[in-house]
Tab-separated table of C-alpha atoms and ligand atoms in Angstrom:
chain	number	residue	atom	x	y	z
A	23	MET	CA	10.459	-4.521	31.987
A	24	GLU	CA	7.112	-6.189	31.652
A	25	LEU	CA	4.642	-3.834	32.951
A	26	LEU	CA	1.236	-5.570	31.310
A	27	PRO	CA	0.443	-9.057	31.220
A	28	GLU	CA	0.842	-10.639	27.908
A	29	LEU	CA	-2.459	-10.654	25.685
A	30	ALA	CA	-3.844	-13.758	25.021
A	31	GLY	CA	-6.209	-12.070	22.595
A	32	GLU	CA	-6.967	-12.944	19.094
A	33	VAL	CA	-8.099	-10.827	15.978
A	34	THR	CA	-10.832	-12.555	14.020
A	35	GLY	CA	-13.006	-11.571	10.945
A	36	ASP	CA	-12.499	-7.930	11.355
A	37	PRO	CA	-13.709	-6.215	8.325
A	38	GLU	CA	-11.767	-3.175	8.824
A	39	ARG	CA	-8.799	-5.809	8.372
A	40	ARG	CA	-10.184	-6.760	4.731
A	41	GLY	CA	-7.366	-6.073	1.911
A	42	VAL	CA	-5.043	-4.553	4.760
A	43	ALA	CA	-1.706	-5.937	4.696
A	44	THR	CA	0.590	-3.678	6.581
A	45	LEU	CA	0.576	-1.593	10.039
A	46	GLY	CA	0.980	1.653	7.988
A	47	GLU	CA	-2.157	0.699	5.858
A	48	PHE	CA	-4.081	-0.377	8.947
A	49	THR	CA	-3.307	2.867	11.108
A	50	SER	CA	-3.500	5.393	8.349
A	51	GLY	CA	-6.945	3.884	7.376
A	52	GLN	CA	-7.933	4.327	11.258
A	53	LEU	CA	-6.812	7.664	11.398
A	54	GLN	CA	-8.260	8.800	8.207
A	55	ARG	CA	-11.620	7.685	9.299
A	56	LEU	CA	-11.004	9.461	12.723
A	57	CYS	CA	-10.215	12.704	11.032
A	58	ALA	CA	-13.707	12.476	9.693
A	59	VAL	CA	-15.433	12.008	12.841
A	60	ALA	CA	-13.392	14.914	14.243
A	61	GLY	CA	-14.403	17.305	11.810
A	62	LEU	CA	-10.817	17.279	9.674
A	63	GLY	CA	-11.316	17.608	6.027
A	64	PRO	CA	-10.174	15.101	3.591
A	65	GLU	CA	-7.089	16.556	2.620
A	66	ASP	CA	-6.053	17.040	6.148
A	67	ALA	CA	-6.780	13.432	6.804
A	68	ARG	CA	-4.690	12.464	4.198
A	69	THR	CA	-1.960	14.843	4.895
A	70	TYR	CA	-1.760	13.552	8.587
A	71	ALA	CA	-2.397	9.701	7.274
A	72	ASP	CA	0.990	10.308	5.493
A	73	VAL	CA	2.397	11.662	8.632
A	74	LEU	CA	1.614	8.929	10.882
A	75	THR	CA	3.106	6.422	8.265
A	76	GLY	CA	6.174	8.706	7.616
A	77	GLU	CA	6.896	8.664	11.519
A	78	LEU	CA	6.478	4.889	11.707
A	79	GLY	CA	9.326	4.729	9.333
A	80	PRO	CA	9.971	1.050	8.069
A	81	GLU	CA	7.691	-0.588	10.539
A	82	ALA	CA	4.607	1.081	8.507
A	83	GLY	CA	5.349	-1.689	6.019
A	84	ARG	CA	5.731	-4.494	8.436
A	85	ARG	CA	3.080	-6.959	7.737
A	86	LEU	CA	0.328	-7.394	10.056
A	87	ASP	CA	0.477	-11.229	10.250
A	88	LEU	CA	3.747	-11.032	11.681
A	89	PRO	CA	3.801	-10.277	15.434
A	90	PRO	CA	4.842	-6.601	16.472
A	91	SER	CA	8.377	-6.081	16.169
A	92	GLY	CA	8.787	-4.745	19.481
A	93	ARG	CA	6.882	-4.992	22.909
A	94	THR	CA	6.228	-1.543	23.327
A	95	PHE	CA	4.256	-0.455	26.284
A	96	LEU	CA	2.618	2.503	24.415
A	97	SER	CA	-0.357	-0.181	24.026
A	98	ASP	CA	-1.366	-3.310	25.518
A	99	ASP	CA	-1.218	-5.301	22.261
A	100	HIS	CA	2.081	-3.605	21.344
A	101	THR	CA	0.714	-1.491	18.504
A	102	PRO	CA	2.976	1.508	18.514
A	103	VAL	CA	0.076	3.923	17.904
A	104	GLU	CA	-2.826	5.201	19.955
A	105	TYR	CA	-5.574	8.023	19.226
A	106	SER	CA	-7.402	10.326	21.572
A	107	LEU	CA	-10.289	12.735	21.481
A	108	ALA	CA	-10.015	15.297	23.626
A	109	PHE	CA	-13.673	16.967	24.223
A	110	ARG	CA	-14.855	20.321	24.987
A	111	PRO	CA	-18.129	21.718	25.618
A	112	ASP	CA	-18.242	24.208	22.690
A	113	GLY	CA	-17.048	22.420	19.733
A	114	PRO	CA	-16.028	19.284	17.965
A	115	PRO	CA	-13.055	17.293	19.895
A	116	ASP	CA	-9.504	17.451	19.045
A	117	LEU	CA	-7.804	14.552	17.625
A	118	ARG	CA	-4.504	13.437	18.605
A	119	VAL	CA	-2.208	10.333	17.618
A	120	LEU	CA	0.268	9.198	20.149
A	121	LEU	CA	3.134	7.013	18.573
A	122	GLU	CA	6.461	5.611	18.936
A	123	PRO	CA	9.060	6.636	16.407
A	124	GLY	CA	11.730	4.533	17.164
A	125	CYS	CA	9.379	1.565	17.445
A	126	GLY	CA	11.473	-0.589	14.905
A	127	ALA	CA	14.872	-0.068	16.891
A	128	GLY	CA	16.623	-2.993	18.047
A	129	THR	CA	17.629	-1.614	21.387
A	130	LEU	CA	15.926	0.891	23.471
A	131	GLU	CA	19.043	3.302	23.199
A	132	GLU	CA	18.553	3.058	19.400
A	133	ASN	CA	14.726	3.563	19.597
A	134	GLY	CA	15.535	6.770	21.864
A	135	ARG	CA	17.946	7.884	18.897
A	136	ALA	CA	15.609	7.148	16.265
A	137	GLY	CA	12.882	9.050	18.251
A	138	LEU	CA	14.853	12.255	18.722
A	139	ALA	CA	15.937	12.073	15.079
A	140	ALA	CA	12.374	11.911	14.028
A	141	VAL	CA	11.310	15.210	16.427
A	142	HIS	CA	14.327	16.862	14.851
A	143	ALA	CA	12.785	16.306	11.182
A	144	MET	CA	9.713	17.470	12.406
A	145	SER	CA	11.005	20.587	13.811
A	146	ARG	CA	12.550	21.297	10.493
A	147	ARG	CA	9.534	20.374	8.661
A	148	TRP	CA	7.219	22.495	10.584
A	149	GLY	CA	9.922	25.075	11.759
A	150	PHE	CA	9.446	24.584	15.662
A	151	GLY	CA	12.297	25.065	18.131
A	152	THR	CA	13.451	22.073	20.236
A	153	ALA	CA	15.559	24.430	23.058
A	154	CYS	CA	13.370	22.555	26.337
A	155	LEU	CA	14.000	18.915	24.605
A	156	ASP	CA	17.823	19.976	24.044
A	157	LYS	CA	18.307	20.738	27.292
A	158	LEU	CA	17.007	17.313	28.585
A	159	GLU	CA	18.468	15.363	26.203
A	160	GLU	CA	21.702	14.396	28.104
A	161	LEU	CA	19.284	13.673	31.312
A	162	LEU	CA	16.634	11.802	29.928
A	163	LEU	CA	18.016	9.919	26.761
A	164	PRO	CA	21.399	8.845	28.661
A	165	PRO	CA	23.595	6.016	26.968
A	166	SER	CA	22.240	2.500	28.004
A	167	PRO	CA	18.990	3.793	29.136
A	168	GLN	CA	16.641	1.767	31.097
A	169	GLY	CA	12.860	0.853	30.369
A	170	PRO	CA	9.913	1.193	29.628
A	171	LEU	CA	10.134	3.723	26.886
A	172	ALA	CA	12.513	6.067	25.614
A	173	LEU	CA	10.580	8.465	23.487
A	174	TRP	CA	7.146	8.954	22.160
A	175	CYS	CA	5.491	11.934	20.355
A	176	ALA	CA	2.114	12.792	20.070
A	177	LEU	CA	0.729	14.915	17.335
A	178	GLU	CA	-2.422	17.063	17.743
A	179	LEU	CA	-4.096	17.041	14.534
A	180	ARG	CA	-5.567	20.391	13.810
A	181	PRO	CA	-6.948	22.065	10.420
A	182	GLY	CA	-4.539	23.098	8.162
A	183	GLY	CA	-2.256	19.839	7.734
A	184	VAL	CA	0.370	21.219	10.467
A	185	PRO	CA	0.287	19.360	14.052
A	186	ARG	CA	1.178	20.479	17.392
A	187	VAL	CA	3.965	18.208	18.958
A	188	LYS	CA	4.281	16.995	22.227
A	189	VAL	CA	7.221	14.602	23.230
A	190	TYR	CA	7.215	12.167	26.315
A	191	LEU	CA	10.145	11.393	27.952
A	192	ASN	CA	10.941	8.564	30.477
A	193	PRO	CA	12.109	9.977	34.058
A	194	ALA	CA	13.252	6.384	34.911
A	195	ALA	CA	15.848	6.142	31.946
A	196	ARG	CA	18.583	6.294	34.686
A	197	GLY	CA	16.849	3.787	36.949
A	198	ALA	CA	13.406	3.880	38.682
A	199	SER	CA	14.728	4.375	41.903
A	200	ARG	CA	16.081	7.656	40.342
A	201	ALA	CA	13.407	8.687	38.578
A	202	GLY	CA	11.963	11.416	41.128
A	203	ALA	CA	15.789	13.024	41.326
A	204	THR	CA	15.653	13.024	37.627
A	205	VAL	CA	12.183	14.728	37.566
A	206	ARG	CA	13.582	17.080	39.810
A	207	GLU	CA	16.858	17.777	37.961
A	208	ALA	CA	14.676	17.824	34.548
A	209	LEU	CA	12.308	20.698	36.081
A	210	GLU	CA	15.349	22.605	37.112
A	211	ARG	CA	17.159	22.668	33.956
A	212	ILE	CA	14.276	24.300	32.197
A	213	GLY	CA	13.461	26.641	34.887
A	214	HIS	CA	11.002	25.363	37.271
A	215	HIS	CA	13.203	25.413	40.149
A	216	TRP	CA	10.739	24.444	42.863
A	217	ALA	CA	8.307	22.712	40.954
A	218	PHE	CA	9.072	19.401	42.097
A	219	GLU	CA	8.323	20.371	45.876
A	220	GLY	CA	4.725	20.785	45.298
A	221	LEU	CA	3.901	17.632	43.311
A	222	PRO	CA	1.947	14.809	45.163
A	223	GLU	CA	3.344	11.693	46.426
A	224	GLY	CA	3.010	8.567	44.067
A	225	ASP	CA	4.891	5.157	43.237
A	226	GLY	CA	6.666	6.359	40.332
A	227	TYR	CA	6.660	9.109	37.541
A	228	PRO	CA	6.200	7.337	34.399
A	229	PHE	CA	6.579	10.163	32.046
A	230	LEU	CA	7.749	13.806	31.577
A	231	ALA	CA	6.325	15.526	28.586
A	232	LEU	CA	7.090	18.588	26.616
A	233	ASP	CA	5.168	20.916	24.283
A	234	LEU	CA	7.129	21.548	21.392
A	235	GLY	CA	6.065	23.773	18.410
A	236	ASP	CA	3.272	26.220	17.999
A	237	TRP	CA	1.260	26.241	21.469
A	238	GLU	CA	0.141	29.123	22.877
A	239	LEU	CA	1.386	28.606	26.257
A	240	PRO	CA	4.141	25.662	26.032
A	241	ARG	CA	3.840	23.420	28.969
A	242	VAL	CA	6.302	20.739	30.798
A	243	LYS	CA	4.033	18.201	32.161
A	244	VAL	CA	5.024	15.375	35.007
A	245	TYR	CA	2.944	12.300	35.279
A	246	VAL	CA	2.666	10.514	38.678
A	247	ARG	CA	1.411	7.126	39.476
A	248	HIS	CA	-0.697	6.169	42.337
A	249	SER	CA	-1.228	2.569	43.067
A	250	GLY	CA	-4.252	1.571	45.124
A	251	LEU	CA	-5.809	4.849	46.037
A	252	SER	CA	-9.543	5.326	46.764
A	253	ALA	CA	-11.673	7.680	44.953
A	254	ALA	CA	-11.926	9.924	47.837
A	255	GLU	CA	-7.570	10.380	47.889
A	256	VAL	CA	-8.072	10.814	44.257
A	257	GLY	CA	-9.898	13.971	44.887
A	258	GLU	CA	-6.993	15.257	46.878
A	259	LEU	CA	-4.336	14.816	43.923
A	260	SER	CA	-4.526	18.435	42.104
A	261	ARG	CA	-1.869	21.005	43.331
A	262	MET	CA	-3.225	23.596	40.742
A	263	PRO	CA	-4.406	26.845	42.260
A	264	ASP	CA	-8.113	26.907	41.890
A	265	GLY	CA	-8.068	23.568	40.391
A	266	PRO	CA	-10.599	21.283	40.632
A	267	PRO	CA	-12.828	20.803	43.573
A	268	ALA	CA	-12.197	17.238	45.373
A	269	ALA	CA	-15.756	16.182	44.889
A	270	GLU	CA	-15.365	16.814	41.093
A	271	LEU	CA	-12.229	14.507	40.931
A	272	ARG	CA	-13.897	11.946	43.067
A	273	GLU	CA	-16.986	11.560	41.085
A	274	PHE	CA	-14.997	11.411	37.874
A	275	ALA	CA	-12.699	8.834	39.432
A	276	ALA	CA	-15.349	7.133	40.759
A	277	ALA	CA	-18.023	7.226	37.546
A	278	ALA	CA	-14.731	5.928	35.278
A	279	ALA	CA	-14.330	3.147	37.443
A	280	GLY	CA	-17.749	2.259	37.702
A	281	THR	CA	-17.892	2.466	41.836
A	282	GLY	CA	-20.326	4.575	43.444
A	283	ARG	CA	-18.085	4.446	46.684
A	284	ALA	CA	-15.912	7.024	47.397
A	285	ASP	CA	-13.681	4.586	49.928
A	286	ALA	CA	-13.586	1.673	47.110
A	287	ARG	CA	-10.227	1.495	46.215
A	288	PHE	CA	-8.198	1.279	42.549
A	289	SER	CA	-7.035	-2.083	42.975
A	290	GLY	CA	-6.331	-2.733	39.194
A	291	LEU	CA	-3.993	-0.237	36.931
A	292	PRO	CA	-3.146	2.630	38.820
A	293	VAL	CA	-4.471	6.091	38.173
A	294	LEU	CA	-2.063	8.591	37.190
A	295	SER	CA	-2.003	12.527	37.879
A	296	CYS	CA	-0.621	14.891	35.417
A	297	HIS	CA	0.804	18.171	36.621
A	298	SER	CA	1.515	20.881	34.044
A	299	PHE	CA	3.626	23.826	34.296
A	300	THR	CA	3.916	26.733	32.047
A	301	ASP	CA	5.253	29.728	33.728
A	302	PRO	CA	9.159	29.306	35.444
A	303	ALA	CA	8.270	32.313	37.712
A	304	ASP	CA	5.160	30.035	39.179
A	305	ASP	CA	6.053	27.056	41.208
A	306	LEU	CA	2.584	25.644	41.180
A	307	PRO	CA	1.195	23.829	38.235
A	308	SER	CA	-1.133	25.900	36.024
A	309	GLY	CA	-2.815	22.242	34.905
A	310	PHE	CA	-4.147	19.290	36.121
A	311	THR	CA	-5.312	15.988	34.494
A	312	LEU	CA	-6.574	13.062	35.941
A	313	HIS	CA	-6.108	9.711	33.730
A	314	VAL	CA	-7.959	6.605	34.840
A	315	PRO	CA	-7.190	3.474	32.974
A	316	VAL	CA	-10.892	2.438	32.433
A	317	ARG	CA	-10.014	-0.581	30.554
A	318	ASP	CA	-8.908	-2.402	33.773
A	319	TYR	CA	-12.150	-1.458	35.707
A	320	VAL	CA	-14.713	-3.060	32.911
A	321	ARG	CA	-15.751	-6.226	31.415
A	322	HIS	CA	-16.002	-5.015	28.118
A	323	ASP	CA	-15.939	-2.027	25.949
A	324	GLY	CA	-19.681	-1.715	25.835
A	325	GLU	CA	-19.279	-0.964	29.608
A	326	ALA	CA	-16.226	1.676	29.027
A	327	LEU	CA	-18.529	3.322	26.231
A	328	ASP	CA	-21.538	3.781	28.533
A	329	ARG	CA	-19.161	5.438	31.474
A	330	ALA	CA	-17.463	7.597	28.895
A	331	VAL	CA	-20.768	8.793	27.285
A	332	ASP	CA	-22.477	9.472	30.576
A	333	LEU	CA	-19.389	11.469	31.835
A	334	LEU	CA	-19.541	13.415	28.459
A	335	SER	CA	-23.126	14.228	28.666
A	336	ARG	CA	-22.985	15.068	32.334
A	337	ASN	CA	-20.232	17.699	31.557
A	338	GLY	CA	-21.983	19.262	28.548
A	339	MET	CA	-19.862	17.616	25.955
A	340	ASP	CA	-21.533	15.934	22.928
A	341	PRO	CA	-20.831	12.170	22.892
A	342	ASP	CA	-21.502	11.714	19.290
A	343	PRO	CA	-18.112	11.748	17.884
A	344	LEU	CA	-16.807	9.102	20.585
A	345	LEU	CA	-19.805	6.921	19.514
A	346	ARG	CA	-18.655	7.237	15.602
A	347	ALA	CA	-15.076	6.903	16.725
A	348	LEU	CA	-15.384	3.244	17.768
A	349	PRO	CA	-16.642	1.852	14.392
A	350	ALA	CA	-14.199	4.187	12.463
A	351	LEU	CA	-11.591	1.781	14.501
A	352	THR	CA	-12.662	-1.411	14.470
A	353	GLY	CA	-15.284	-3.436	13.194
A	354	ARG	CA	-16.049	-5.525	16.301
A	355	ARG	CA	-18.648	-4.440	18.684
A	356	PRO	CA	-17.631	-2.804	21.739
A	357	ARG	CA	-19.212	-5.850	23.855
A	358	ASP	CA	-16.976	-8.597	22.263
A	359	GLY	CA	-13.510	-7.203	23.439
A	360	VAL	CA	-11.843	-4.906	26.096
A	361	GLY	CA	-9.342	-2.354	25.938
A	362	MET	CA	-10.380	-0.020	23.059
A	363	ILE	CA	-11.097	2.806	25.355
A	364	ALA	CA	-7.856	2.654	27.401
A	365	TYR	CA	-8.168	5.544	29.563
A	366	LEU	CA	-10.740	8.365	30.428
A	367	ALA	CA	-9.164	11.603	31.653
A	368	LEU	CA	-10.428	14.874	33.088
A	369	ALA	CA	-8.151	17.739	32.284
A	370	HIS	CA	-8.021	21.283	33.721
A	371	GLN	CA	-5.805	24.023	32.548
A	372	ARG	CA	-5.924	27.558	33.995
A	373	GLY	CA	-8.336	29.739	32.097
A	374	ARG	CA	-9.956	27.169	30.234
A	375	PRO	CA	-13.172	25.000	30.655
A	376	PRO	CA	-12.606	21.581	31.598
A	377	ARG	CA	-11.905	18.728	29.006
A	378	ILE	CA	-12.466	15.294	28.910
A	379	THR	CA	-10.151	12.872	26.932
A	380	ALA	CA	-10.776	9.391	25.760
A	381	TYR	CA	-7.725	7.187	24.689
A	382	LEU	CA	-8.439	5.037	21.762
A	383	SER	CA	-6.571	1.740	21.200
A	384	ALA	CA	-5.699	0.660	17.600
A	385	GLU	CA	-5.595	-3.013	18.109
A	386	ALA	CA	-3.489	-3.847	15.449
A	387	TYR	CA	-2.320	-6.688	16.765
A	388	ALA	CA	-4.867	-8.243	19.191
A	389	VAL	CA	-8.039	-7.998	20.942
A	390	ARG	CA	-8.417	-8.698	24.961
A	391	PRO	CA	-11.415	-10.748	25.318
A	392	PRO	CA	-14.159	-9.686	27.431
A	393	THR	CA	-14.168	-10.837	30.783
A	394	GLY	CA	-18.035	-11.377	31.345
B	421	LIG	N1	0.051	2.023	27.643
B	421	LIG	C1	0.714	2.879	28.682
B	421	LIG	C2	-0.332	2.948	29.879
B	421	LIG	O1	-1.100	2.209	29.961
B	421	LIG	C3	0.740	4.185	28.295
B	421	LIG	C4	-0.152	5.110	28.028
B	421	LIG	C5	-0.984	5.153	26.702
B	421	LIG	C6	-0.727	6.081	28.599
B	421	LIG	N2	-2.018	6.135	26.215
B	421	LIG	C7	-2.091	6.588	27.804
B	421	LIG	C8	-0.922	6.591	29.744
B	421	LIG	C9	-2.989	7.726	28.047
B	421	LIG	C10	-1.732	7.633	30.227
B	421	LIG	C11	-2.611	7.995	29.495
B	421	LIG	O2	0.105	3.332	31.094
């Protein structure tokens, strides 16, 4: 399924690329520099760069002067890797990396199988269980699956060289028209019997995510797509008890999208809401995240960066790591392209201070030219 327009971008004269021949070299260089930005030491940085290269499998050795081997929708230019920095008021941001382990597979079914094998290998290596994933395998990784993805995983790179792992699955694997029923069934299978009923309306369920491994409170997360909402409507999306006030969500959405008006609509890429469930005894979500695809609401990354810095500062978070992250990823100036900052998200989880996350593209294959 084609979800994003083909990029007409080009990569020219980026100094980060000098002497870098393969996707693995390119992304492991980026990741090591980001580790330094996020306060991880050189040993962790090397370990995690090796982990990333390992998870990409044979794709890591693919030459960068060849086109991407698949058309993953993980990122706009089809790089199967994306980074994120999750900021907090009281310390350095957490660094995460999202990747598609099966990106080199010929079919979506093989892609899912390769992804599953990668997750099982991680579970053996780092000693965590996969019980939830096992319960959902047949439902969400069926034979002859439909797109646009099969399995992605995200690694949260904490100090010590052992990441926390999240898995992203596709509720539309059995067809987009059945995605709602599939989400309901998935939630029931892992014990959240009434969770589905409380979700807000939307026009699709792009992902279902599971925390695996050593999390304090493992979550299952349901993502809902909302096309054409106004900032005022975005304010109403949380279903979390004692969750974020509507005004906070509305202001975040309006500031990220660069519109001062609550009735202005998101006419570009849709916002996503994400509802996380921790306790099966609890039908209501314990967390809520609003994802704003800022890249479709700016002319260039300079603008996206200004908005991100403003939102971080307003919320008592130090923007300095973000300012250092961009040059860790690319030699181009922010205003010379658009899409490096893919999403800005506001995350609330019960009992924790709110966080802001910036999702950062690798741009291994293409840079989208600025629109103004
Ligand atoms: N590229 C996809 C999108 O834009 C998927 C994706 C990548 C995504 N990173 C994300 C979705 C962060 C939400 C948040 O939808």
